[in-house]
Structures are given as C-alpha cells and as structure tokens.
Amino acid sequence: MIYELNETHDPALKCRVESAHNPETEFPIQNLPLGIFTKGNKTPHIGIAIGDRILDLFECGKRGLLDGLPLPLLDACAAEQLNRLMALDPELWSRLRMHVSRLLQTGEKAKSLAGQIDDSLIPMRSCTMLMPARIGDYTDFYASIHHARNVGSMFRPDSPLFPNYRYVPIGYHGRASSIVVSGTSICRPCGQLEHPGFAPDFGPCRMLDYELEIGALIGHGNPLGKPIRMTNAESHLFGICLVNDWSARDIQKWEYQPLGPFLAKSFATTISPWVVSMEALAPYRCPAPVRDPDDPAPLPYLFSSENAQTGGIDLDLQVSIYTERMREDLQHPAGVSCSNLTNLYWTFAQLVTHHASNGCNLMPGDLMASGTVSGVDKSSRGCLLELAWRGTDPVLLPNGEERRFLEDGDEVIFSAHARRKGFASIGLGECRGIVAPAVHQSNFTHS
C-alpha cells in the first residue's frame, strides 16, 4: 500500500505552534515525525516533533487529548519506545497522525483545549533524544548501483559489478547492539591491518569512513516461514530515518573475505532520532528507478505495478564535515556531497520482500538500511572512499584542510529534505557523530 494524499498533507494548514511556520523548519505540521525523548532524568516518552517543540503523547493521553482513539493505540502512545506502536495496523498509525494534526491546528476545537495542548508541548532544546525503538535486528543493503559500481571499479576495474547485482538485492546482517542515536561519540575502532609481506598489525583504524544511508524501520512483522508479497510490502514499513553506517575500510579490506563485513562495521552505526512516517512521505513518492535498457527486469516476486509507479522517494541527502579546527575557528560545517534517494537501484518495498522471501520473520523495530546512497556525479558520492577515491584524490575543505579519511575530532553530519512544488517541505532532522580517539592498546594486554 502507498498512502494517498489527505488533509494532513495540505500545505495551507495553520499550526498553533508558531515555529512550525518557519520556512527553515524541518518539522511543519505536515511532517509529525515520532521519536523518544526525556527531560532531565524523567521517564522516556513518545514525542512528535512540531517546529521547535515536542508534543508529549504521554501527557496528551493523561490530559484526555487523545480520547476517542482505540485502546491499543492509547496504550502504545504511553510506552517508552515505539515498538508497541510499530506493531499495530497501519490504519491505526494513520488515525494517530490525523488526530494529532487536528489537535495542533488552530481550529475551534483546538482553541477550547489550548491550555492542555500548550502544557503538552516541550521545547526541544530542553530535551534529550533517545533511540526511537528497540532494534532487535539490523540489515544493511547495497542498494545504490552507482556506489556498487564505484567501489567495484576500485578492486575489479574490468568487472565492477558481479553478475548477481542486477537480479538480487545484496545485503548482510549487521550488529544491532552497536546502533546508537545521533550525537553519540564514535570511538575509532581497532583491528587487524594488512602489512604486505609480514604478519598483520593490530591497531587503530587508519581509513575510517562514513556511509550516507537511509534506514527503514519495520512496523508489524510476518510469521516465521511466511513471505511478504510485493503488493503488501509497504504496509510493513513504519517510517524512515537517517543512517551513518561507519566503516573501517582498512580493517574491512583484510577481514571481509570469505564471509563479508565483521569488525570493520560492527563497532558503530548512528541513526537520527526522528522517524518520519511513510504517510508523511506520500507527496514525495515517485517512480522506481528506471533501469538501463540492457538490464534484466526484476524477477516476478520483486515486481508490482504500484512499486514501479510510486516505489521511489524523492529525498535530497546532504553530508557535512565539521573538523576540530573549524570548531576552534568558529566556522560552519563544510558540505562535501549531496545525493538523492532516487539513486537507489532497489526500492524499500523490494528490500522488504526479498528479505522475507525465504520465510525470514521481520519484527517491529527491525532496521533495514539502504547502503551508501551515491549518484553518478562526484559531488553525489556518499562516502569518502568514493569522494577521495581510496585516498588518491583528497577532499579539499573550505578552510584549506584535506581529508582522505576521517580524523579524530571530525564530526560527520547528515541531513535530508523532501521538497515538491505545491507541498510543504519536510526534513528528517540530523544524524551526527564525532570521532573520538581509539582506545589505547595497553587496554588489550593481559593484567
């Protein structure tokens, strides 16, 4: 199912939160993303971002502002994570979105509840964002053909893509325990490093990289042994967030054969705290990527006419780097690349369908990441491995610094925005992480 446009997408909606009308806001009333926040040391609550405020759904429920919604929905809104809400039927997600949209509008009903609504709105600056859900499993895909072709050409110039790439969505099972929320420092990992002609060294990664990705969080799942059909795949998608799947390129080069990424990827993955619903993205849907004339058509289980027509999402993606020197000199972060989610070869519906095609049971809160989203042009490459071409063509930053790979103190910042004429622009918030020095090697010696 692809959500249809309704009153919640109306660009003329007026919101009682004045900052939601700021042209620069990522969170107008047409967005309404969900996340988990805490104020001080209080119990975490589910919140909805609106302008520079957070609508506390627990407080809304306590004040009767959610009256009329079904009991399972009320119970889910009082939880400390989004998993219970994710497990519900998509129709209930839509009911909550519609209810909150009307609550935040400047109509007569909202005026009569003004005091109670205002008491449920909290300034974002006074809150701490937490992980939006309990992520039980994490799958990282390789769904951008431009990224796959670039990386393949570095190692296999004559045959950058394996024959299976155009037939099967490539992915691997990642480490869910090391997924962290935006703002968490990332410790430079240590591992075995190739030393040609000698035994490998063990030490800090020298080729630390970021990967610009979008993650889809699973809503209600499927029973073990029961595949998900393409025609129903979208109903299993709760929403999307930004993902930085940090990568230790030198560790990966030595260890990845024959089974694939291990320590080079499992040390950290950062996600943005706000989950933008698939319904909020309805105005920005577009056709699935058009394949080259010589490319094979997707196998029948990976095809539906609805996905072909509206399976894509027109979402601009940006990467900035904020070095230690930039912070000291009070400069702004430097943008280094811009991409778009239409650069994926496979849609999220196809990723969900393929993931469950063997009977694998997906669960509420599972994270499925797109893999690095790169475009055709150099300016749209989604990682330093591509931008600096394995370190041979360093990226020149505006203040004169160069980067082949990330240095200690570098902060990587992702953002994303959906825009379409005739509709409000919405954003995903930020996905940030700063690189901290590696743990001293003396910690690995015996006591």
mmCIF file of C-alpha atoms in Angstrom, residues 35-280:
data_model
loop_
_atom_site.group_PDB
_atom_site.id
_atom_site.type_symbol
_atom_site.label_atom_id
_atom_site.label_comp_id
_atom_site.label_asym_id
_atom_site.label_seq_id
_atom_site.Cartn_x
_atom_site.Cartn_y
_atom_site.Cartn_z
ATOM 1 C CA GLY A 35 10.717 9.864 18.489
ATOM 2 C CA ILE A 36 11.617 9.100 22.091
ATOM 3 C CA PHE A 37 12.752 11.882 24.410
ATOM 4 C CA THR A 38 13.432 12.566 28.029
ATOM 5 C CA LYS A 39 13.620 15.778 30.002
ATOM 6 C CA GLY A 40 16.123 15.641 32.792
ATOM 7 C CA ASN A 41 16.132 12.159 34.296
ATOM 8 C CA LYS A 42 12.438 11.600 33.794
ATOM 9 C CA THR A 43 10.886 8.516 32.206
ATOM 10 C CA PRO A 44 11.235 8.470 28.400
ATOM 11 C CA HIS A 45 8.087 9.421 26.483
ATOM 12 C CA ILE A 46 6.994 9.223 22.855
ATOM 13 C CA GLY A 47 7.043 12.647 21.272
ATOM 14 C CA ILE A 48 6.095 14.239 17.964
ATOM 15 C CA ALA A 49 8.325 16.981 16.555
ATOM 16 C CA ILE A 50 6.477 20.169 15.648
ATOM 17 C CA GLY A 51 8.551 23.259 14.857
ATOM 18 C CA ASP A 52 10.940 23.757 17.783
ATOM 19 C CA ARG A 53 8.661 21.874 20.190
ATOM 20 C CA ILE A 54 7.919 18.264 21.085
ATOM 21 C CA LEU A 55 4.343 17.155 21.664
ATOM 22 C CA ASP A 56 4.445 14.711 24.578
ATOM 23 C CA LEU A 57 1.995 11.911 23.756
ATOM 24 C CA PHE A 58 2.063 10.557 27.321
ATOM 25 C CA GLU A 59 0.948 13.940 28.624
ATOM 26 C CA CYS A 60 -1.640 14.186 25.856
ATOM 27 C CA GLY A 61 -3.114 10.870 26.942
ATOM 28 C CA LYS A 62 -3.095 11.850 30.605
ATOM 29 C CA ARG A 63 -4.930 15.110 29.814
ATOM 30 C CA GLY A 64 -7.568 13.409 27.670
ATOM 31 C CA LEU A 65 -6.305 14.926 24.426
ATOM 32 C CA LEU A 66 -6.210 11.500 22.773
ATOM 33 C CA ASP A 67 -9.708 10.466 23.843
ATOM 34 C CA GLY A 68 -11.611 8.701 21.093
ATOM 35 C CA LEU A 69 -8.626 6.732 19.815
ATOM 36 C CA PRO A 70 -8.733 2.914 20.172
ATOM 37 C CA LEU A 71 -7.355 1.473 23.409
ATOM 38 C CA PRO A 72 -4.392 -0.345 21.748
ATOM 39 C CA LEU A 73 -3.321 2.984 20.256
ATOM 40 C CA LEU A 74 -3.665 4.771 23.601
ATOM 41 C CA ASP A 75 -1.604 2.080 25.321
ATOM 42 C CA ALA A 76 1.096 2.294 22.635
ATOM 43 C CA CYS A 77 1.312 6.092 22.970
ATOM 44 C CA ALA A 78 2.056 5.697 26.693
ATOM 45 C CA ALA A 79 5.025 3.361 26.076
ATOM 46 C CA GLU A 80 8.712 4.246 26.456
ATOM 47 C CA GLN A 81 9.651 3.043 22.947
ATOM 48 C CA LEU A 82 7.938 2.976 19.566
ATOM 49 C CA ASN A 83 7.845 -0.821 19.199
ATOM 50 C CA ARG A 84 4.283 -1.239 20.509
ATOM 51 C CA LEU A 85 3.062 1.445 18.138
ATOM 52 C CA MET A 86 5.016 -0.126 15.282
ATOM 53 C CA ALA A 87 3.346 -3.473 15.898
ATOM 54 C CA LEU A 88 -0.132 -2.029 15.261
ATOM 55 C CA ASP A 89 -2.031 -1.936 11.991
ATOM 56 C CA PRO A 90 -1.113 0.911 9.583
ATOM 57 C CA GLU A 91 -4.716 2.133 9.800
ATOM 58 C CA LEU A 92 -4.080 2.970 13.454
ATOM 59 C CA TRP A 93 -0.882 4.849 12.588
ATOM 60 C CA SER A 94 -2.960 6.954 10.201
ATOM 61 C CA ARG A 95 -5.616 7.599 12.836
ATOM 62 C CA LEU A 96 -2.981 8.881 15.250
ATOM 63 C CA ARG A 97 -1.472 11.152 12.593
ATOM 64 C CA MET A 98 -4.866 12.589 11.680
ATOM 65 C CA HIS A 99 -5.817 13.099 15.338
ATOM 66 C CA VAL A 100 -2.566 14.910 16.174
ATOM 67 C CA SER A 101 -2.761 17.033 13.028
ATOM 68 C CA ARG A 102 -6.224 18.248 14.005
ATOM 69 C CA LEU A 103 -5.128 18.761 17.598
ATOM 70 C CA LEU A 104 -2.267 21.029 16.524
ATOM 71 C CA GLN A 105 -4.311 23.082 14.084
ATOM 72 C CA THR A 106 -5.782 26.446 15.012
ATOM 73 C CA GLY A 107 -9.429 25.362 14.766
ATOM 74 C CA GLU A 108 -12.216 25.869 17.272
ATOM 75 C CA LYS A 109 -11.732 22.506 18.994
ATOM 76 C CA ALA A 110 -8.032 23.182 19.496
ATOM 77 C CA LYS A 111 -8.833 26.624 20.918
ATOM 78 C CA SER A 112 -11.032 25.071 23.592
ATOM 79 C CA LEU A 113 -8.163 22.763 24.581
ATOM 80 C CA ALA A 114 -5.446 25.409 24.231
ATOM 81 C CA GLY A 115 -4.149 25.249 27.789
ATOM 82 C CA GLN A 116 -3.895 21.477 27.890
ATOM 83 C CA ILE A 117 -2.208 21.334 24.484
ATOM 84 C CA ASP A 118 0.308 24.018 25.428
ATOM 85 C CA ASP A 119 1.129 22.145 28.640
ATOM 86 C CA SER A 120 1.939 19.069 26.499
ATOM 87 C CA LEU A 121 4.378 20.970 24.273
ATOM 88 C CA ILE A 122 8.010 20.983 25.415
ATOM 89 C CA PRO A 123 10.917 22.994 23.954
ATOM 90 C CA MET A 124 13.240 20.687 22.017
ATOM 91 C CA ARG A 125 16.318 22.416 23.437
ATOM 92 C CA SER A 126 15.411 21.211 26.938
ATOM 93 C CA CYS A 127 15.087 17.556 25.896
ATOM 94 C CA THR A 128 17.444 14.678 25.202
ATOM 95 C CA MET A 129 16.610 12.404 22.296
ATOM 96 C CA LEU A 130 16.965 8.646 22.780
ATOM 97 C CA MET A 131 16.873 5.635 20.498
ATOM 98 C CA PRO A 132 13.438 5.644 18.850
ATOM 99 C CA ALA A 133 12.910 1.908 19.151
ATOM 100 C CA ARG A 134 14.368 -1.311 20.474
ATOM 101 C CA ILE A 135 16.142 -2.560 17.358
ATOM 102 C CA GLY A 136 16.298 -6.336 17.506
ATOM 103 C CA ASP A 137 17.855 -6.910 14.100
ATOM 104 C CA TYR A 138 19.700 -4.807 11.570
ATOM 105 C CA THR A 139 20.223 -5.494 7.874
ATOM 106 C CA ASP A 140 22.424 -3.318 5.692
ATOM 107 C CA PHE A 141 21.882 -3.437 1.942
ATOM 108 C CA TYR A 142 23.971 -2.398 -1.059
ATOM 109 C CA ALA A 143 21.092 -0.876 -2.996
ATOM 110 C CA SER A 144 22.791 2.018 -4.857
ATOM 111 C CA ILE A 145 24.211 0.778 -8.152
ATOM 112 C CA HIS A 146 26.397 3.877 -8.532
ATOM 113 C CA HIS A 147 28.074 3.174 -5.184
ATOM 114 C CA ALA A 148 28.438 -0.511 -6.024
ATOM 115 C CA ARG A 149 29.932 0.308 -9.418
ATOM 116 C CA ASN A 150 32.387 2.860 -7.990
ATOM 117 C CA VAL A 151 33.632 0.571 -5.240
ATOM 118 C CA GLY A 152 33.762 -2.406 -7.587
ATOM 119 C CA SER A 153 35.827 -0.483 -10.113
ATOM 120 C CA MET A 154 38.482 0.200 -7.466
ATOM 121 C CA PHE A 155 39.088 -3.503 -6.973
ATOM 122 C CA ARG A 156 37.812 -5.059 -10.233
ATOM 123 C CA PRO A 157 38.216 -2.408 -12.986
ATOM 124 C CA ASP A 158 37.259 -4.846 -15.744
ATOM 125 C CA SER A 159 34.152 -6.148 -13.953
ATOM 126 C CA PRO A 160 32.979 -3.736 -11.223
ATOM 127 C CA LEU A 161 29.567 -5.373 -10.708
ATOM 128 C CA PHE A 162 29.095 -9.052 -10.002
ATOM 129 C CA PRO A 163 26.559 -10.750 -12.318
ATOM 130 C CA ASN A 164 24.031 -11.137 -9.498
ATOM 131 C CA TYR A 165 23.784 -7.412 -8.646
ATOM 132 C CA ARG A 166 21.014 -6.609 -11.139
ATOM 133 C CA TYR A 167 18.957 -9.612 -10.051
ATOM 134 C CA VAL A 168 19.186 -9.788 -6.276
ATOM 135 C CA PRO A 169 19.250 -7.099 -3.551
ATOM 136 C CA ILE A 170 22.609 -7.601 -1.827
ATOM 137 C CA GLY A 171 22.662 -7.278 1.961
ATOM 138 C CA TYR A 172 24.266 -8.542 5.133
ATOM 139 C CA HIS A 173 23.194 -8.975 8.747
ATOM 140 C CA GLY A 174 24.631 -6.184 10.926
ATOM 141 C CA ARG A 175 25.149 -5.744 14.639
ATOM 142 C CA ALA A 176 22.078 -4.214 16.317
ATOM 143 C CA SER A 177 23.669 -3.730 19.765
ATOM 144 C CA SER A 178 26.076 -1.067 18.482
ATOM 145 C CA ILE A 179 23.421 1.131 16.854
ATOM 146 C CA VAL A 180 23.456 4.491 18.629
ATOM 147 C CA VAL A 181 21.403 7.660 18.426
ATOM 148 C CA SER A 182 22.635 10.868 16.805
ATOM 149 C CA GLY A 183 25.064 12.837 18.970
ATOM 150 C CA THR A 184 26.848 9.792 20.381
ATOM 151 C CA SER A 185 30.647 9.916 20.051
ATOM 152 C CA ILE A 186 32.188 7.194 17.897
ATOM 153 C CA CYS A 187 35.389 5.614 19.197
ATOM 154 C CA ARG A 188 37.894 4.905 16.424
ATOM 155 C CA PRO A 189 37.957 1.107 16.167
ATOM 156 C CA CYS A 190 40.995 -1.131 16.384
ATOM 157 C CA GLY A 191 41.554 -4.267 14.378
ATOM 158 C CA GLN A 192 43.943 -6.266 12.265
ATOM 159 C CA LEU A 193 45.557 -4.231 9.488
ATOM 160 C CA GLU A 194 47.240 -5.741 6.453
ATOM 161 C CA HIS A 195 51.030 -5.361 6.301
ATOM 162 C CA PRO A 196 52.129 -6.825 2.927
ATOM 163 C CA GLY A 197 54.938 -9.326 3.265
ATOM 164 C CA PHE A 198 54.598 -9.530 7.028
ATOM 165 C CA ALA A 199 52.078 -10.592 9.637
ATOM 166 C CA PRO A 200 49.190 -8.128 10.026
ATOM 167 C CA ASP A 201 49.429 -5.378 12.614
ATOM 168 C CA PHE A 202 46.838 -4.750 15.286
ATOM 169 C CA GLY A 203 45.984 -1.134 15.930
ATOM 170 C CA PRO A 204 43.655 1.800 15.326
ATOM 171 C CA CYS A 205 41.870 2.048 12.008
ATOM 172 C CA ARG A 206 43.637 4.499 9.649
ATOM 173 C CA MET A 207 40.899 4.610 7.000
ATOM 174 C CA LEU A 208 37.758 5.484 8.962
ATOM 175 C CA ASP A 209 34.806 6.422 6.761
ATOM 176 C CA TYR A 210 31.139 7.352 6.918
ATOM 177 C CA GLU A 211 28.339 5.948 4.760
ATOM 178 C CA LEU A 212 25.333 8.085 3.836
ATOM 179 C CA GLU A 213 22.260 5.876 4.131
ATOM 180 C CA ILE A 214 18.528 5.898 4.763
ATOM 181 C CA GLY A 215 17.055 3.371 7.158
ATOM 182 C CA ALA A 216 13.551 1.938 7.106
ATOM 183 C CA LEU A 217 12.088 0.766 10.407
ATOM 184 C CA ILE A 218 9.769 -2.216 10.231
ATOM 185 C CA GLY A 219 6.253 -1.922 11.617
ATOM 186 C CA HIS A 220 4.186 -5.059 12.028
ATOM 187 C CA GLY A 221 6.135 -8.153 11.062
ATOM 188 C CA ASN A 222 5.450 -11.504 9.439
ATOM 189 C CA PRO A 223 5.307 -15.006 10.956
ATOM 190 C CA LEU A 224 8.339 -17.240 10.526
ATOM 191 C CA GLY A 225 8.014 -19.138 7.262
ATOM 192 C CA LYS A 226 5.504 -16.741 5.689
ATOM 193 C CA PRO A 227 6.969 -14.477 2.973
ATOM 194 C CA ILE A 228 5.818 -10.916 2.309
ATOM 195 C CA ARG A 229 4.412 -10.136 -1.125
ATOM 196 C CA MET A 230 5.411 -7.039 -3.071
ATOM 197 C CA THR A 231 1.804 -5.872 -3.090
ATOM 198 C CA ASN A 232 1.819 -5.788 0.720
ATOM 199 C CA ALA A 233 5.427 -4.817 1.459
ATOM 200 C CA GLU A 234 4.803 -1.109 2.047
ATOM 201 C CA SER A 235 2.324 -1.866 4.836
ATOM 202 C CA HIS A 236 5.231 -3.319 6.826
ATOM 203 C CA LEU A 237 7.197 -0.047 6.669
ATOM 204 C CA PHE A 238 6.650 2.202 9.693
ATOM 205 C CA GLY A 239 8.926 5.054 8.639
ATOM 206 C CA ILE A 240 12.429 6.163 7.729
ATOM 207 C CA CYS A 241 15.424 7.791 9.396
ATOM 208 C CA LEU A 242 18.982 8.775 8.509
ATOM 209 C CA VAL A 243 21.727 6.195 8.984
ATOM 210 C CA ASN A 244 25.516 6.538 9.145
ATOM 211 C CA ASP A 245 26.973 3.055 8.891
ATOM 212 C CA TRP A 246 30.547 3.906 9.884
ATOM 213 C CA SER A 247 33.150 1.813 8.110
ATOM 214 C CA ALA A 248 36.780 0.920 8.863
ATOM 215 C CA ARG A 249 37.999 0.465 5.299
ATOM 216 C CA ASP A 250 41.465 -0.910 6.103
ATOM 217 C CA ILE A 251 40.149 -3.427 8.633
ATOM 218 C CA GLN A 252 37.447 -4.424 6.158
ATOM 219 C CA LYS A 253 39.944 -4.974 3.337
ATOM 220 C CA TRP A 254 41.838 -7.566 5.402
ATOM 221 C CA GLU A 255 38.953 -9.407 7.049
ATOM 222 C CA TYR A 256 35.969 -9.356 4.689
ATOM 223 C CA GLN A 257 36.767 -12.482 2.653
ATOM 224 C CA PRO A 258 35.252 -15.029 2.549
ATOM 225 C CA LEU A 259 32.242 -14.139 4.724
ATOM 226 C CA GLY A 260 31.872 -10.358 4.477
ATOM 227 C CA PRO A 261 31.999 -7.396 6.902
ATOM 228 C CA PHE A 262 32.628 -8.091 10.572
ATOM 229 C CA LEU A 263 34.658 -5.853 12.929
ATOM 230 C CA ALA A 264 35.002 -3.235 10.201
ATOM 231 C CA LYS A 265 31.284 -2.477 10.504
ATOM 232 C CA SER A 266 30.065 -3.738 13.874
ATOM 233 C CA PHE A 267 31.728 -1.061 16.043
ATOM 234 C CA ALA A 268 29.037 1.598 15.472
ATOM 235 C CA THR A 269 26.051 2.660 13.369
ATOM 236 C CA THR A 270 24.405 6.037 14.029
ATOM 237 C CA ILE A 271 20.742 6.801 13.359
ATOM 238 C CA SER A 272 18.759 10.028 13.559
ATOM 239 C CA PRO A 273 16.235 10.185 16.431
ATOM 240 C CA TRP A 274 13.096 11.149 14.482
ATOM 241 C CA VAL A 275 11.156 8.595 12.428
ATOM 242 C CA VAL A 276 9.294 10.153 9.505
ATOM 243 C CA SER A 277 6.228 8.094 8.663
ATOM 244 C CA MET A 278 5.594 6.650 5.227
ATOM 245 C CA GLU A 279 2.328 8.594 5.203
ATOM 246 C CA ALA A 280 4.175 11.903 5.682
#
